[in-house]
Amino acid sequence: KELKKTLRFLPWNGLLIDTYTLEVRGDYSRYLSFDLRYTLTVEASRQPGEALLQATNRFVISKCHLILLDGNINSKATVVLNVYQMCAFAAIKMIVYTKAAKMALKPSLAVKIARSAVQHLMQRIKTVFEPRIRGNLGLDEERRPFSLPNGASLSQPSLCSVTREELQFCGACAFHNVLHLRKIKFPGAARELGRWKNDIVRRLGDAKGLKLSIRAAIDASRLILNMCK
């Protein structure tokens, strides 16, 4: 008898564990079963743009977990994928929020929100990782390390394997791609986010490896991107 194919990704507590490498990514499939509007709290505010900005910041921070960003557990390509998906999901919820609140998404507001979300993500990463780098997770140096299939050791201090510029690029690509899919409704926002992304590309220079990781992240994120169609 032929052996059944082993399940590649094991869903667990909102995460997907790669059974081949033990790398971890977010599981967004559960959001396909209901309308995303039911996950929002739309606040009545005299400043709806500011309320949307704060809500989007909360969206992206809620998905920012250490296990998704730790370079000792995940390859750089997987960390890029996780950051891309966090921001893409935040961008989708931003669009859903504007529809639920019956408000317009001006280009300047879209860029402001995207920049703020990425900045909050970077600050969150700094807050999460710095104490672990200084304290080395509080592990005894003589403790025998546990090695993962990708060669990493869990006794090593947690490190995020992407730089600030790379994080900005991941976030800019995610927000731009989501708004580009809805460019008929948000042409100005998609255009301005594209300009922001291109500015980051010019600062990064030759970053072929990162760009290939982004392309792979886009391909692996079809499920998420389809939510905004």
PDB file of C-alpha atoms in Angstrom:
ATOM      1  CA  LYS A   1       0.000   0.000   0.000  1.00  0.00           C
ATOM      2  CA  GLU A   2       1.130   3.489  -0.733  1.00  0.00           C
ATOM      3  CA  LEU A   3       1.842   5.605   2.307  1.00  0.00           C
ATOM      4  CA  LYS A   4      -0.382   8.614   2.687  1.00  0.00           C
ATOM      5  CA  LYS A   5       1.314  11.963   2.255  1.00  0.00           C
ATOM      6  CA  THR A   6       2.334  13.478   5.555  1.00  0.00           C
ATOM      7  CA  LEU A   7       0.496  16.658   6.478  1.00  0.00           C
ATOM      8  CA  ARG A   8       2.991  19.448   5.732  1.00  0.00           C
ATOM      9  CA  PHE A   9       1.480  22.173   7.930  1.00  0.00           C
ATOM     10  CA  LEU A  10      -0.030  21.291  11.276  1.00  0.00           C
ATOM     11  CA  PRO A  11      -2.581  23.863  12.549  1.00  0.00           C
ATOM     12  CA  TRP A  12      -2.146  24.700  16.226  1.00  0.00           C
ATOM     13  CA  ASN A  13      -3.592  27.580  18.225  1.00  0.00           C
ATOM     14  CA  GLY A  14      -3.750  30.032  15.307  1.00  0.00           C
ATOM     15  CA  LEU A  15      -0.393  28.938  13.921  1.00  0.00           C
ATOM     16  CA  LEU A  16       0.811  26.582  11.211  1.00  0.00           C
ATOM     17  CA  ILE A  17       3.780  24.386  12.141  1.00  0.00           C
ATOM     18  CA  ASP A  18       5.863  23.087   9.244  1.00  0.00           C
ATOM     19  CA  THR A  19       6.222  19.402  10.065  1.00  0.00           C
ATOM     20  CA  TYR A  20       9.327  19.154   7.849  1.00  0.00           C
ATOM     21  CA  THR A  21      11.367  22.017   9.331  1.00  0.00           C
ATOM     22  CA  LEU A  22       9.423  22.989  12.503  1.00  0.00           C
ATOM     23  CA  GLU A  23       9.239  26.562  11.226  1.00  0.00           C
ATOM     24  CA  VAL A  24       6.119  28.491  12.201  1.00  0.00           C
ATOM     25  CA  ARG A  25       3.767  30.776  10.287  1.00  0.00           C
ATOM     26  CA  GLY A  26       0.387  32.351  11.009  1.00  0.00           C
ATOM     27  CA  ASP A  27      -2.845  30.537  10.181  1.00  0.00           C
ATOM     28  CA  TYR A  28      -5.377  32.912   8.594  1.00  0.00           C
ATOM     29  CA  SER A  29      -7.653  30.259   7.110  1.00  0.00           C
ATOM     30  CA  ARG A  30     -10.162  30.562   9.962  1.00  0.00           C
ATOM     31  CA  TYR A  31     -11.064  34.075   8.793  1.00  0.00           C
ATOM     32  CA  LEU A  32     -12.525  32.651   5.586  1.00  0.00           C
ATOM     33  CA  SER A  33     -15.518  31.213   7.407  1.00  0.00           C
ATOM     34  CA  PHE A  34     -17.086  34.544   8.420  1.00  0.00           C
ATOM     35  CA  ASP A  35     -17.306  38.205   7.477  1.00  0.00           C
ATOM     36  CA  LEU A  36     -14.338  40.192   8.771  1.00  0.00           C
ATOM     37  CA  ARG A  37     -16.700  42.994   9.774  1.00  0.00           C
ATOM     38  CA  TYR A  38     -17.702  40.838  12.729  1.00  0.00           C
ATOM     39  CA  THR A  39     -14.127  41.027  14.049  1.00  0.00           C
ATOM     40  CA  LEU A  40     -14.178  44.842  14.186  1.00  0.00           C
ATOM     41  CA  THR A  41     -15.284  47.384  16.708  1.00  0.00           C
ATOM     42  CA  VAL A  42     -16.070  50.547  14.743  1.00  0.00           C
ATOM     43  CA  GLU A  43     -15.899  53.525  17.042  1.00  0.00           C
ATOM     44  CA  ALA A  44     -18.094  56.584  16.658  1.00  0.00           C
ATOM     45  CA  SER A  45     -15.554  59.391  16.500  1.00  0.00           C
ATOM     46  CA  ARG A  46     -15.218  62.967  15.382  1.00  0.00           C
ATOM     47  CA  GLN A  47     -11.878  61.920  13.923  1.00  0.00           C
ATOM     48  CA  PRO A  48     -12.616  58.682  12.025  1.00  0.00           C
ATOM     49  CA  GLY A  49      -9.222  58.753  10.330  1.00  0.00           C
ATOM     50  CA  GLU A  50      -7.411  58.719  13.667  1.00  0.00           C
ATOM     51  CA  ALA A  51      -9.700  55.948  14.942  1.00  0.00           C
ATOM     52  CA  LEU A  52      -8.877  53.887  11.837  1.00  0.00           C
ATOM     53  CA  LEU A  53      -5.140  54.503  12.309  1.00  0.00           C
ATOM     54  CA  GLN A  54      -5.256  53.295  15.914  1.00  0.00           C
ATOM     55  CA  ALA A  55      -7.380  50.285  14.954  1.00  0.00           C
ATOM     56  CA  THR A  56      -4.918  49.271  12.207  1.00  0.00           C
ATOM     57  CA  ASN A  57      -2.016  49.575  14.626  1.00  0.00           C
ATOM     58  CA  ARG A  58      -3.845  47.208  16.962  1.00  0.00           C
ATOM     59  CA  PHE A  59      -4.525  44.798  14.088  1.00  0.00           C
ATOM     60  CA  VAL A  60      -0.857  44.428  13.191  1.00  0.00           C
ATOM     61  CA  ILE A  61       0.370  44.277  16.793  1.00  0.00           C
ATOM     62  CA  SER A  62      -2.134  41.532  17.628  1.00  0.00           C
ATOM     63  CA  LYS A  63      -0.415  39.254  15.095  1.00  0.00           C
ATOM     64  CA  CYS A  64       3.147  40.108  16.126  1.00  0.00           C
ATOM     65  CA  HIS A  65       4.270  37.045  18.074  1.00  0.00           C
ATOM     66  CA  LEU A  66       7.845  36.178  18.979  1.00  0.00           C
ATOM     67  CA  ILE A  67       7.594  32.655  17.603  1.00  0.00           C
ATOM     68  CA  LEU A  68       6.796  34.014  14.116  1.00  0.00           C
ATOM     69  CA  LEU A  69       9.820  36.330  14.024  1.00  0.00           C
ATOM     70  CA  ASP A  70      12.526  34.382  15.837  1.00  0.00           C
ATOM     71  CA  GLY A  71      15.416  33.715  13.466  1.00  0.00           C
ATOM     72  CA  ASN A  72      16.468  30.715  15.549  1.00  0.00           C
ATOM     73  CA  ILE A  73      13.198  28.975  14.698  1.00  0.00           C
ATOM     74  CA  ASN A  74      12.420  30.333  11.230  1.00  0.00           C
ATOM     75  CA  SER A  75      14.509  30.985   8.161  1.00  0.00           C
ATOM     76  CA  LYS A  76      14.734  34.571   6.957  1.00  0.00           C
ATOM     77  CA  ALA A  77      12.326  33.761   4.120  1.00  0.00           C
ATOM     78  CA  THR A  78       9.728  32.552   6.632  1.00  0.00           C
ATOM     79  CA  VAL A  79      10.203  35.634   8.823  1.00  0.00           C
ATOM     80  CA  VAL A  80       9.672  37.803   5.717  1.00  0.00           C
ATOM     81  CA  LEU A  81       6.531  35.797   4.927  1.00  0.00           C
ATOM     82  CA  ASN A  82       5.201  36.271   8.458  1.00  0.00           C
ATOM     83  CA  VAL A  83       5.832  40.029   8.466  1.00  0.00           C
ATOM     84  CA  TYR A  84       4.246  40.339   5.017  1.00  0.00           C
ATOM     85  CA  GLN A  85       1.144  38.442   6.122  1.00  0.00           C
ATOM     86  CA  MET A  86       0.776  40.479   9.329  1.00  0.00           C
ATOM     87  CA  CYS A  87       0.777  43.699   7.334  1.00  0.00           C
ATOM     88  CA  ALA A  88      -1.381  42.346   4.512  1.00  0.00           C
ATOM     89  CA  PHE A  89      -4.014  41.208   6.993  1.00  0.00           C
ATOM     90  CA  ALA A  90      -3.894  44.604   8.718  1.00  0.00           C
ATOM     91  CA  ALA A  91      -4.363  46.310   5.337  1.00  0.00           C
ATOM     92  CA  ILE A  92      -7.390  44.136   4.568  1.00  0.00           C
ATOM     93  CA  LYS A  93      -8.962  44.907   7.926  1.00  0.00           C
ATOM     94  CA  MET A  94      -8.283  48.593   7.250  1.00  0.00           C
ATOM     95  CA  ILE A  95     -10.358  48.344   4.068  1.00  0.00           C
ATOM     96  CA  VAL A  96     -13.105  46.422   5.850  1.00  0.00           C
ATOM     97  CA  TYR A  97     -13.138  49.085   8.582  1.00  0.00           C
ATOM     98  CA  THR A  98     -13.604  51.914   6.052  1.00  0.00           C
ATOM     99  CA  LYS A  99     -16.552  50.057   4.554  1.00  0.00           C
ATOM    100  CA  ALA A 100     -18.132  49.363   7.950  1.00  0.00           C
ATOM    101  CA  ALA A 101     -17.615  52.969   9.061  1.00  0.00           C
ATOM    102  CA  LYS A 102     -18.811  54.302   5.680  1.00  0.00           C
ATOM    103  CA  MET A 103     -15.754  56.539   5.387  1.00  0.00           C
ATOM    104  CA  ALA A 104     -13.480  57.488   2.516  1.00  0.00           C
ATOM    105  CA  LEU A 105      -9.853  56.340   2.421  1.00  0.00           C
ATOM    106  CA  LYS A 106      -7.870  59.289   1.113  1.00  0.00           C
ATOM    107  CA  PRO A 107      -4.401  58.553  -0.356  1.00  0.00           C
ATOM    108  CA  SER A 108      -2.619  60.609   2.306  1.00  0.00           C
ATOM    109  CA  LEU A 109      -4.501  58.784   5.059  1.00  0.00           C
ATOM    110  CA  ALA A 110      -3.712  55.368   3.575  1.00  0.00           C
ATOM    111  CA  VAL A 111       0.027  56.117   3.517  1.00  0.00           C
ATOM    112  CA  LYS A 112      -0.078  57.581   7.029  1.00  0.00           C
ATOM    113  CA  ILE A 113      -1.831  54.479   8.354  1.00  0.00           C
ATOM    114  CA  ALA A 114       0.545  52.091   6.563  1.00  0.00           C
ATOM    115  CA  ARG A 115       3.621  53.933   7.838  1.00  0.00           C
ATOM    116  CA  SER A 116       2.221  54.004  11.367  1.00  0.00           C
ATOM    117  CA  ALA A 117       1.381  50.289  11.322  1.00  0.00           C
ATOM    118  CA  VAL A 118       4.871  49.348  10.134  1.00  0.00           C
ATOM    119  CA  GLN A 119       6.449  51.678  12.704  1.00  0.00           C
ATOM    120  CA  HIS A 120       4.390  50.106  15.492  1.00  0.00           C
ATOM    121  CA  LEU A 121       5.390  46.653  14.242  1.00  0.00           C
ATOM    122  CA  MET A 122       9.090  47.606  14.368  1.00  0.00           C
ATOM    123  CA  GLN A 123       8.697  49.057  17.848  1.00  0.00           C
ATOM    124  CA  ARG A 124       6.895  45.931  19.004  1.00  0.00           C
ATOM    125  CA  ILE A 125       9.688  43.749  17.619  1.00  0.00           C
ATOM    126  CA  LYS A 126      12.281  45.872  19.409  1.00  0.00           C
ATOM    127  CA  THR A 127      10.340  45.631  22.673  1.00  0.00           C
ATOM    128  CA  VAL A 128       9.956  41.857  22.384  1.00  0.00           C
ATOM    129  CA  PHE A 129      13.485  40.969  21.300  1.00  0.00           C
ATOM    130  CA  GLU A 130      15.784  43.321  23.218  1.00  0.00           C
ATOM    131  CA  PRO A 131      15.183  41.842  26.701  1.00  0.00           C
ATOM    132  CA  ARG A 132      15.787  38.345  25.317  1.00  0.00           C
ATOM    133  CA  ILE A 133      19.012  39.404  23.622  1.00  0.00           C
ATOM    134  CA  ARG A 134      20.309  40.929  26.862  1.00  0.00           C
ATOM    135  CA  GLY A 135      19.104  38.084  29.055  1.00  0.00           C
ATOM    136  CA  ASN A 136      19.705  35.255  26.571  1.00  0.00           C
ATOM    137  CA  LEU A 137      16.298  33.891  27.610  1.00  0.00           C
ATOM    138  CA  GLY A 138      17.667  33.288  31.115  1.00  0.00           C
ATOM    139  CA  LEU A 139      19.158  29.918  30.090  1.00  0.00           C
ATOM    140  CA  ASP A 140      22.176  28.434  31.806  1.00  0.00           C
ATOM    141  CA  GLU A 141      25.263  28.435  29.548  1.00  0.00           C
ATOM    142  CA  GLU A 142      25.970  24.820  30.474  1.00  0.00           C
ATOM    143  CA  ARG A 143      22.492  23.682  29.486  1.00  0.00           C
ATOM    144  CA  ARG A 144      22.569  21.268  26.564  1.00  0.00           C
ATOM    145  CA  PRO A 145      20.955  22.993  23.530  1.00  0.00           C
ATOM    146  CA  PHE A 146      18.024  21.475  21.688  1.00  0.00           C
ATOM    147  CA  SER A 147      18.640  21.649  17.938  1.00  0.00           C
ATOM    148  CA  LEU A 148      15.928  22.133  15.338  1.00  0.00           C
ATOM    149  CA  PRO A 149      15.940  20.489  11.887  1.00  0.00           C
ATOM    150  CA  ASN A 150      17.135  23.772  10.323  1.00  0.00           C
ATOM    151  CA  GLY A 151      20.248  23.708  12.523  1.00  0.00           C
ATOM    152  CA  ALA A 152      19.118  26.343  15.011  1.00  0.00           C
ATOM    153  CA  SER A 153      19.509  25.932  18.742  1.00  0.00           C
ATOM    154  CA  LEU A 154      16.816  26.896  21.226  1.00  0.00           C
ATOM    155  CA  SER A 155      19.527  27.896  23.714  1.00  0.00           C
ATOM    156  CA  GLN A 156      20.534  30.800  21.471  1.00  0.00           C
ATOM    157  CA  PRO A 157      19.123  34.272  22.199  1.00  0.00           C
ATOM    158  CA  SER A 158      16.054  35.187  20.145  1.00  0.00           C
ATOM    159  CA  LEU A 159      16.933  37.334  17.154  1.00  0.00           C
ATOM    160  CA  CYS A 160      14.867  38.843  14.361  1.00  0.00           C
ATOM    161  CA  SER A 161      16.700  38.103  11.113  1.00  0.00           C
ATOM    162  CA  VAL A 162      15.369  41.078   9.109  1.00  0.00           C
ATOM    163  CA  THR A 163      16.586  44.678   9.344  1.00  0.00           C
ATOM    164  CA  ARG A 164      14.468  47.793   9.856  1.00  0.00           C
ATOM    165  CA  GLU A 165      14.680  48.658   6.154  1.00  0.00           C
ATOM    166  CA  GLU A 166      13.672  45.126   5.205  1.00  0.00           C
ATOM    167  CA  LEU A 167      10.734  45.269   7.630  1.00  0.00           C
ATOM    168  CA  GLN A 168       9.639  48.549   6.060  1.00  0.00           C
ATOM    169  CA  PHE A 169       9.876  47.000   2.596  1.00  0.00           C
ATOM    170  CA  CYS A 170       7.791  43.976   3.652  1.00  0.00           C
ATOM    171  CA  GLY A 171       5.139  46.249   5.156  1.00  0.00           C
ATOM    172  CA  ALA A 172       5.074  48.637   2.207  1.00  0.00           C
ATOM    173  CA  CYS A 173       4.730  45.734  -0.251  1.00  0.00           C
ATOM    174  CA  ALA A 174       1.904  44.214   1.768  1.00  0.00           C
ATOM    175  CA  PHE A 175      -0.140  47.417   2.040  1.00  0.00           C
ATOM    176  CA  HIS A 176       0.513  48.312  -1.611  1.00  0.00           C
ATOM    177  CA  ASN A 177      -0.423  44.860  -2.909  1.00  0.00           C
ATOM    178  CA  VAL A 178      -3.689  44.806  -0.973  1.00  0.00           C
ATOM    179  CA  LEU A 179      -4.696  48.300  -2.103  1.00  0.00           C
ATOM    180  CA  HIS A 180      -3.555  47.529  -5.665  1.00  0.00           C
ATOM    181  CA  LEU A 181      -6.031  44.635  -5.766  1.00  0.00           C
ATOM    182  CA  ARG A 182      -8.719  47.218  -4.979  1.00  0.00           C
ATOM    183  CA  LYS A 183      -7.234  49.965  -7.154  1.00  0.00           C
ATOM    184  CA  ILE A 184     -10.554  50.575  -8.914  1.00  0.00           C
ATOM    185  CA  LYS A 185     -11.984  51.725  -5.581  1.00  0.00           C
ATOM    186  CA  PHE A 186      -8.753  53.144  -4.107  1.00  0.00           C
ATOM    187  CA  PRO A 187      -6.650  54.302  -7.097  1.00  0.00           C
ATOM    188  CA  GLY A 188      -5.006  57.208  -5.294  1.00  0.00           C
ATOM    189  CA  ALA A 189      -4.149  55.152  -2.211  1.00  0.00           C
ATOM    190  CA  ALA A 190      -2.622  52.361  -4.308  1.00  0.00           C
ATOM    191  CA  ARG A 191      -0.559  54.893  -6.257  1.00  0.00           C
ATOM    192  CA  GLU A 192       0.802  56.671  -3.163  1.00  0.00           C
ATOM    193  CA  LEU A 193       1.640  53.396  -1.428  1.00  0.00           C
ATOM    194  CA  GLY A 194       3.457  52.326  -4.586  1.00  0.00           C
ATOM    195  CA  ARG A 195       5.583  55.468  -4.401  1.00  0.00           C
ATOM    196  CA  TRP A 196       6.422  54.764  -0.763  1.00  0.00           C
ATOM    197  CA  LYS A 197       7.429  51.211  -1.650  1.00  0.00           C
ATOM    198  CA  ASN A 198       9.636  52.427  -4.512  1.00  0.00           C
ATOM    199  CA  ASP A 199      11.379  54.914  -2.209  1.00  0.00           C
ATOM    200  CA  ILE A 200      12.315  52.042   0.108  1.00  0.00           C
ATOM    201  CA  VAL A 201      13.523  49.965  -2.856  1.00  0.00           C
ATOM    202  CA  ARG A 202      15.885  52.767  -3.872  1.00  0.00           C
ATOM    203  CA  ARG A 203      17.307  52.930  -0.346  1.00  0.00           C
ATOM    204  CA  LEU A 204      17.759  49.159  -0.194  1.00  0.00           C
ATOM    205  CA  GLY A 205      19.602  49.013  -3.502  1.00  0.00           C
ATOM    206  CA  ASP A 206      20.436  45.519  -4.690  1.00  0.00           C
ATOM    207  CA  ALA A 207      18.397  43.225  -2.469  1.00  0.00           C
ATOM    208  CA  LYS A 208      17.701  40.274  -4.749  1.00  0.00           C
ATOM    209  CA  GLY A 209      17.329  37.797  -1.917  1.00  0.00           C
ATOM    210  CA  LEU A 210      14.747  39.944  -0.135  1.00  0.00           C
ATOM    211  CA  LYS A 211      12.803  40.584  -3.330  1.00  0.00           C
ATOM    212  CA  LEU A 212      12.710  36.852  -4.063  1.00  0.00           C
ATOM    213  CA  SER A 213      11.436  36.251  -0.518  1.00  0.00           C
ATOM    214  CA  ILE A 214       8.717  38.858  -1.057  1.00  0.00           C
ATOM    215  CA  ARG A 215       7.629  37.190  -4.298  1.00  0.00           C
ATOM    216  CA  ALA A 216       7.472  33.860  -2.478  1.00  0.00           C
ATOM    217  CA  ALA A 217       5.510  35.525   0.342  1.00  0.00           C
ATOM    218  CA  ILE A 218       2.990  36.906  -2.161  1.00  0.00           C
ATOM    219  CA  ASP A 219       2.545  33.473  -3.715  1.00  0.00           C
ATOM    220  CA  ALA A 220       2.095  31.899  -0.278  1.00  0.00           C
ATOM    221  CA  SER A 221      -0.389  34.593   0.766  1.00  0.00           C
ATOM    222  CA  ARG A 222      -3.030  34.103  -1.923  1.00  0.00           C
ATOM    223  CA  LEU A 223      -5.472  32.970   0.737  1.00  0.00           C
ATOM    224  CA  ILE A 224      -5.112  36.270   2.594  1.00  0.00           C
ATOM    225  CA  LEU A 225      -5.069  38.465  -0.502  1.00  0.00           C
ATOM    226  CA  ASN A 226      -8.258  36.820  -1.772  1.00  0.00           C
ATOM    227  CA  MET A 227     -10.068  38.166   1.301  1.00  0.00           C
ATOM    228  CA  CYS A 228      -9.942  41.704  -0.096  1.00  0.00           C
ATOM    229  CA  LYS A 229     -11.452  40.920  -3.505  1.00  0.00           C
TER     230      LYS A 229
END
